[in-house]
Tab-separated table of N, CA and C in Angstrom:
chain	number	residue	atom	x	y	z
F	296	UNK	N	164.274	126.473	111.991
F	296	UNK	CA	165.051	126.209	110.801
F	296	UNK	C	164.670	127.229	109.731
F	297	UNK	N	165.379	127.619	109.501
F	297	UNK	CA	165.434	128.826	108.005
F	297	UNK	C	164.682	127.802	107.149
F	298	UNK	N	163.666	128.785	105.928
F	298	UNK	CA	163.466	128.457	104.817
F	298	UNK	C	164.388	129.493	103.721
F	299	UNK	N	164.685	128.623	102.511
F	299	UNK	CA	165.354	129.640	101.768
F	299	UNK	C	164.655	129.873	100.588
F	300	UNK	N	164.814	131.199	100.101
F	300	UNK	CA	164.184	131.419	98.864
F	300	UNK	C	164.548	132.365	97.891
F	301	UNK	N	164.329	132.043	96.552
F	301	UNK	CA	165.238	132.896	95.737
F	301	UNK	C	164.864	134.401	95.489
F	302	UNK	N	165.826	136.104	95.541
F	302	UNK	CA	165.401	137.131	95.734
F	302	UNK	C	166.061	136.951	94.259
F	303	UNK	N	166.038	138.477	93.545
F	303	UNK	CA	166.456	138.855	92.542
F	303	UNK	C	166.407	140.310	92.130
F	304	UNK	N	167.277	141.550	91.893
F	304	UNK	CA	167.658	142.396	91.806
F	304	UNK	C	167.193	142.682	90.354
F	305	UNK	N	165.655	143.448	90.174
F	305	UNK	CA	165.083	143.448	88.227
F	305	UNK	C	166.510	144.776	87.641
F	306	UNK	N	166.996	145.237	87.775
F	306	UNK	CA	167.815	146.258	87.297
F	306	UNK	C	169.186	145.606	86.997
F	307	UNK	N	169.764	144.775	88.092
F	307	UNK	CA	170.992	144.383	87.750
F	307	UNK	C	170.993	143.044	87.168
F	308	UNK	N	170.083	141.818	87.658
F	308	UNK	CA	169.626	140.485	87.127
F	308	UNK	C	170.069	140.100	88.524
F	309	UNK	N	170.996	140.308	89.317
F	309	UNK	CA	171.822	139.605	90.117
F	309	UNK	C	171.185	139.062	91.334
F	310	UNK	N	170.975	137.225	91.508
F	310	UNK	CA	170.380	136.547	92.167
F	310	UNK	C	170.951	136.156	93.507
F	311	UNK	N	169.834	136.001	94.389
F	311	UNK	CA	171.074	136.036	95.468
F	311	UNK	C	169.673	135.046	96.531
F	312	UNK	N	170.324	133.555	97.397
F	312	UNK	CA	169.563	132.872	98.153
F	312	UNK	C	169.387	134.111	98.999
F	313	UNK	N	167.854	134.317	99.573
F	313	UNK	CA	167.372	134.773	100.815
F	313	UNK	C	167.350	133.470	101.512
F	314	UNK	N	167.078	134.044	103.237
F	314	UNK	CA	165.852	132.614	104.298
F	314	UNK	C	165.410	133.559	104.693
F	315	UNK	N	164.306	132.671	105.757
F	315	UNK	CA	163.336	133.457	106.902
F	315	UNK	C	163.072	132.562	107.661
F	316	UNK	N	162.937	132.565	108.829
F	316	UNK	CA	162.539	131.656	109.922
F	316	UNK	C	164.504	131.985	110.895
F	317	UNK	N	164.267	130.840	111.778
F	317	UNK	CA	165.394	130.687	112.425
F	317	UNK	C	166.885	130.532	111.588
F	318	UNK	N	167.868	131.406	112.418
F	318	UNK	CA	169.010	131.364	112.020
F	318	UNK	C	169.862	130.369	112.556
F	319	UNK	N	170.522	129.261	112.286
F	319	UNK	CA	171.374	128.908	112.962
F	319	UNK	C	173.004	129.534	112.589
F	320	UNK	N	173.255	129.808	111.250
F	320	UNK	CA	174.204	130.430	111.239
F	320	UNK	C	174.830	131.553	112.267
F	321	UNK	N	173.415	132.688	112.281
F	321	UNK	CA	174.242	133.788	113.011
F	321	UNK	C	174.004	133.283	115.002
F	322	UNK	N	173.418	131.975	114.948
F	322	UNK	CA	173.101	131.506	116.291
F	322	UNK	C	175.071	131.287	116.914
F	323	UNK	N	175.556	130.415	116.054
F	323	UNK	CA	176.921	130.218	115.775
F	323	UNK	C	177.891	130.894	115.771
F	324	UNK	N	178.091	131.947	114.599
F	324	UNK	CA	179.176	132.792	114.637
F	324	UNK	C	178.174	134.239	114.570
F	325	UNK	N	177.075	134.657	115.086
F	325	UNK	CA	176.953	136.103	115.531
F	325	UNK	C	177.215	137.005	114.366
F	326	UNK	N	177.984	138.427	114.750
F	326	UNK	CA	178.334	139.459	114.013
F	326	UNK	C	178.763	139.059	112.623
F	327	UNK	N	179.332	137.806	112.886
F	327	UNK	CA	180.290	137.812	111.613
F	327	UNK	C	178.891	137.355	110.536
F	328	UNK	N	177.994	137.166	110.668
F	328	UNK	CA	176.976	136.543	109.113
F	328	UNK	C	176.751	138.238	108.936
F	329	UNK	N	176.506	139.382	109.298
F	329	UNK	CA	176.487	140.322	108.731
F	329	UNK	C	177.657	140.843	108.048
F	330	UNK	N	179.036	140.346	108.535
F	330	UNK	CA	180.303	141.120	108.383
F	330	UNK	C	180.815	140.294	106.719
F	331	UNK	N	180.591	139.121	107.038
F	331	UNK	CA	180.185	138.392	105.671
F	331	UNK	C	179.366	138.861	104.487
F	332	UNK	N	178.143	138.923	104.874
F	332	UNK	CA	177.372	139.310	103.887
F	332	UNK	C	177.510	140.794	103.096
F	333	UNK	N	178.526	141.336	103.780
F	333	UNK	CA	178.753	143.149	103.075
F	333	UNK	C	178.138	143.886	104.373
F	334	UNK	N	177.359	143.556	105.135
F	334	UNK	CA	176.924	144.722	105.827
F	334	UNK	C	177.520	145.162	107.324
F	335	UNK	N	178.564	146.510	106.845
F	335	UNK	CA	179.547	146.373	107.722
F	335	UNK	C	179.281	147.228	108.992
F	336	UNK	N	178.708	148.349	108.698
F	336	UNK	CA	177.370	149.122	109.982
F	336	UNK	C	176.644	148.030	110.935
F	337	UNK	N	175.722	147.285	110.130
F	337	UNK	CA	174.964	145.960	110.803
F	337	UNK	C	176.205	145.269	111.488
F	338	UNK	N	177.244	144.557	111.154
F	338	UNK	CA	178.200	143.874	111.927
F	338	UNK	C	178.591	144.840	113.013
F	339	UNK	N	179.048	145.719	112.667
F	339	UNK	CA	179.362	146.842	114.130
F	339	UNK	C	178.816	146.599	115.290
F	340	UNK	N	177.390	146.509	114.979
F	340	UNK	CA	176.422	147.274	115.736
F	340	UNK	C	176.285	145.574	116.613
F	341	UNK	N	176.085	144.741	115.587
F	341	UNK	CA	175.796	143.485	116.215
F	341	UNK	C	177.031	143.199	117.137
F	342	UNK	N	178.193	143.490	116.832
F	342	UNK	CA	179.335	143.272	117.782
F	342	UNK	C	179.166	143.969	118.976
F	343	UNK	N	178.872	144.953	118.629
F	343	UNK	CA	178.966	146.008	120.461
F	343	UNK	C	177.720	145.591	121.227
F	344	UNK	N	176.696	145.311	120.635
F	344	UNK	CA	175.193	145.021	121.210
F	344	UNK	C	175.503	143.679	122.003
F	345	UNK	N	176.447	142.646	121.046
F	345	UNK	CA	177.047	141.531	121.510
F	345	UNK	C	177.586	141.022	122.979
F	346	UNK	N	178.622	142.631	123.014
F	346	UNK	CA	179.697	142.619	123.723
F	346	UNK	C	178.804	143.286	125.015
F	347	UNK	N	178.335	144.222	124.869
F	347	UNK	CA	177.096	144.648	125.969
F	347	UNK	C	176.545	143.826	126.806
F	348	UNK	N	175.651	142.864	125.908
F	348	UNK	CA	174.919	142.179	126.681
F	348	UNK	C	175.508	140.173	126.986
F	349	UNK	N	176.995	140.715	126.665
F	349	UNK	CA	177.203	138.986	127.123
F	349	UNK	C	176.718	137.687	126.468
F	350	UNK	N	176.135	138.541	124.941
F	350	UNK	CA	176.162	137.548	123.763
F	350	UNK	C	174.663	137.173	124.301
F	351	UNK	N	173.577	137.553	124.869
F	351	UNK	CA	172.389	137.515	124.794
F	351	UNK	C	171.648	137.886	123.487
F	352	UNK	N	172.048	138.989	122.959
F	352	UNK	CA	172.177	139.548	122.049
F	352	UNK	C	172.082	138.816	120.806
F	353	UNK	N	173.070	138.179	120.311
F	353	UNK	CA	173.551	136.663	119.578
F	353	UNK	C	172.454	135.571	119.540
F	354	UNK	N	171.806	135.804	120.888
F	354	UNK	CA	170.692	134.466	120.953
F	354	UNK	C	169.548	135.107	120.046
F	355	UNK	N	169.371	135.887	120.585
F	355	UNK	CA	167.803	136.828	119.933
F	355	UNK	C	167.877	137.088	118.717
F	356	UNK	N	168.898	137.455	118.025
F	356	UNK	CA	168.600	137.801	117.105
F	356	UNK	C	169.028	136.978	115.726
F	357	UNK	N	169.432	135.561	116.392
F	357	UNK	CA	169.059	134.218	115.861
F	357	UNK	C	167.396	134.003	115.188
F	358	UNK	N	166.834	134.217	115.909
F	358	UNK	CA	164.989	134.325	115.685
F	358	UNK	C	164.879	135.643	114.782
F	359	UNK	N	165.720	136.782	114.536
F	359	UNK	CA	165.594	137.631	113.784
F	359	UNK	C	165.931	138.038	112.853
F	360	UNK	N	167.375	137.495	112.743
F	360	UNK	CA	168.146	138.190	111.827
F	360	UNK	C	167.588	138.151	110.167
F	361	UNK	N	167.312	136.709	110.053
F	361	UNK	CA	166.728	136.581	108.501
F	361	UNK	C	165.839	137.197	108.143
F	362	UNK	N	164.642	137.635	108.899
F	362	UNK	CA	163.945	138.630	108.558
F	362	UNK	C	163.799	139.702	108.208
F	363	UNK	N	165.447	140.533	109.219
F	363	UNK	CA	165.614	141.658	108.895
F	363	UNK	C	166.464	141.707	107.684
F	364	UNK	N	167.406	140.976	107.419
F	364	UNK	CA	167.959	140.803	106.241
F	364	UNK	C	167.259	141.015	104.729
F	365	UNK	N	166.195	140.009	105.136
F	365	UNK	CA	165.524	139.943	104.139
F	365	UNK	C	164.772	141.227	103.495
F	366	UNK	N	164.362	141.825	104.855
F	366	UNK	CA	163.236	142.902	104.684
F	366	UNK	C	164.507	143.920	104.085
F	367	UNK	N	165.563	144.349	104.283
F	367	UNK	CA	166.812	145.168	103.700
F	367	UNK	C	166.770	144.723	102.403
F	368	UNK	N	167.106	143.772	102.191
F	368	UNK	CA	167.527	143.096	100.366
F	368	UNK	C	166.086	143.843	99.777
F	369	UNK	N	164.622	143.351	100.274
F	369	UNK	CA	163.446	143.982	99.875
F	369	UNK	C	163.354	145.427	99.377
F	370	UNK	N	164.175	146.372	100.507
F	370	UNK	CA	163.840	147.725	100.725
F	370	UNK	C	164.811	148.432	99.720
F	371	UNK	N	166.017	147.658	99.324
F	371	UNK	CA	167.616	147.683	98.466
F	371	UNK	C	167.049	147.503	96.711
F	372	UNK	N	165.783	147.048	96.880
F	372	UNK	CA	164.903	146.727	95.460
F	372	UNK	C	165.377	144.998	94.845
F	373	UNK	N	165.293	144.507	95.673
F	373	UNK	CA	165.328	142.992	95.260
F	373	UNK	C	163.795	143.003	95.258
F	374	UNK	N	163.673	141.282	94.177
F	374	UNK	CA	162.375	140.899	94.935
F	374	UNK	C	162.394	139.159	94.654
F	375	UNK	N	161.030	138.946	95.171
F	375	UNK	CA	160.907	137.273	95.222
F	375	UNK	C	160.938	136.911	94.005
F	376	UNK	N	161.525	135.864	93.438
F	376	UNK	CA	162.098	135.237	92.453
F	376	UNK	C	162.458	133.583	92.152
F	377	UNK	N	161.024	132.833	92.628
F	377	UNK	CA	160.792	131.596	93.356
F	377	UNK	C	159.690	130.837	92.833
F	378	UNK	N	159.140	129.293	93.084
F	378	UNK	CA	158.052	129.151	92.906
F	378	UNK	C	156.862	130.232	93.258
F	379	UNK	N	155.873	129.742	92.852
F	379	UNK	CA	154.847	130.906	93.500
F	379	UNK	C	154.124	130.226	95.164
F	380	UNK	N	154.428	128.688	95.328
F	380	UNK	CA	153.809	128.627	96.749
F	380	UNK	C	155.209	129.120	97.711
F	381	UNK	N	156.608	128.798	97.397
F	381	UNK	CA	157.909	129.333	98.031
F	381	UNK	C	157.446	130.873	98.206
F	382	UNK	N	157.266	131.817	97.290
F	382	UNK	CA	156.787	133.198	97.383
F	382	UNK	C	155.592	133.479	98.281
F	383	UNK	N	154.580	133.091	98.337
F	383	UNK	CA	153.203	132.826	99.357
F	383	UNK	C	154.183	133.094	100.646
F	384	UNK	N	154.710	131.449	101.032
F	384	UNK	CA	155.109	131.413	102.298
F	384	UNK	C	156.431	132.476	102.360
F	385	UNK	N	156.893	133.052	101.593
F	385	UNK	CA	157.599	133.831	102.085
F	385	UNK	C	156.770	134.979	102.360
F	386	UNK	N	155.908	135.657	101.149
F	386	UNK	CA	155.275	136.941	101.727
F	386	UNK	C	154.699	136.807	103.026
F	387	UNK	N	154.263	135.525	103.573
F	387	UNK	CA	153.235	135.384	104.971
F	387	UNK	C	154.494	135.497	105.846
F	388	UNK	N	155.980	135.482	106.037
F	388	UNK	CA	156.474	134.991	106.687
F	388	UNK	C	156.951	136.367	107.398
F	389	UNK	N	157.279	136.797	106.143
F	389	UNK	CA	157.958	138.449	105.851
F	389	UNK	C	156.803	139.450	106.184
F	390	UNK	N	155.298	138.950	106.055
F	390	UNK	CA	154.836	140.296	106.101
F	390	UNK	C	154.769	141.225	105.086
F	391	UNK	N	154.964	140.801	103.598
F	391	UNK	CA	155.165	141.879	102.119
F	391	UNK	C	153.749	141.519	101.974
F	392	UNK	N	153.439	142.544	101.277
F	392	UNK	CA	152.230	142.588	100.150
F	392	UNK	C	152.726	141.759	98.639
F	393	UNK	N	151.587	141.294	98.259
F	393	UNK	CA	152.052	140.679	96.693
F	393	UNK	C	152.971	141.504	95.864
F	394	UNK	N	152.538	142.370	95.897
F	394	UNK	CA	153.411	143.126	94.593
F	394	UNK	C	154.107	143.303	94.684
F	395	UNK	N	154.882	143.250	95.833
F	395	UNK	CA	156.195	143.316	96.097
F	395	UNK	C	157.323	142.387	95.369
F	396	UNK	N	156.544	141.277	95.277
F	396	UNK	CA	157.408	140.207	94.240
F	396	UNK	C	157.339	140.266	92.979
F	397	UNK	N	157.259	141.146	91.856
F	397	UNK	CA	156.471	141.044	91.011
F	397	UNK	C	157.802	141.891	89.930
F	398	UNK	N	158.204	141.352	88.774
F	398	UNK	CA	158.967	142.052	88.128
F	398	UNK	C	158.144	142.456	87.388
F	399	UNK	N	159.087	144.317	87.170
F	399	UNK	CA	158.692	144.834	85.791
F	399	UNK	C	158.668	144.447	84.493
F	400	UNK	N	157.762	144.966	83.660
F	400	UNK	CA	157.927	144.257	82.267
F	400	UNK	C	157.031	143.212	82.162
């Protein structure tokens, strides 16, 4: 089961739910939670990888996708924007260093 937690963009303000853990969404409809979310390269790629492997593909990366998502929004200059034990378990979950959550100013 996904945990969710709040990211936040310090330049634009603009807040946006992260998760991490299991996906059931993209377990469900696959390509399309990337094709949704704006990322239209990532949907591509998840479609043909899809179509390749007979939707094996789809299963696995149920267990992945939120992570990688997350770690993108991270790398895009979001950051954690949450309680501070919600932030903990996210940095342990994600793998960030503290400061990574940490607004300027």
């Amino acid at each position: 089961m996904a945990t969710k937690i709040t990211i936040q963009h310090p330049a634009t303000g603009l807040t946006k739910t992260g998760a991490y853990g299991f996906s059931w969404t993209y377990f469900f409809f696959g390509w399309f939670v990337p094709l949704f979310r704006g990322e239209l390269g990532v949907a591509a790629l998840h479609l043909l990888f899809s179509l390749f492997t007979f939707g094996i593909w789809q299963l696995i990366m149920s267990f992945l996708y939120n992570k990688q998502y997350m770690t993108r929004m991270l790398e895009k200059g979001y950051v954690l924007k949450d309680s501070s034990d919600n932030m903990a378990k996210a940095r342990l979950a994600l793998g960030i260093a503290e400061q990574a959550d940490r607004l300027p100013g």
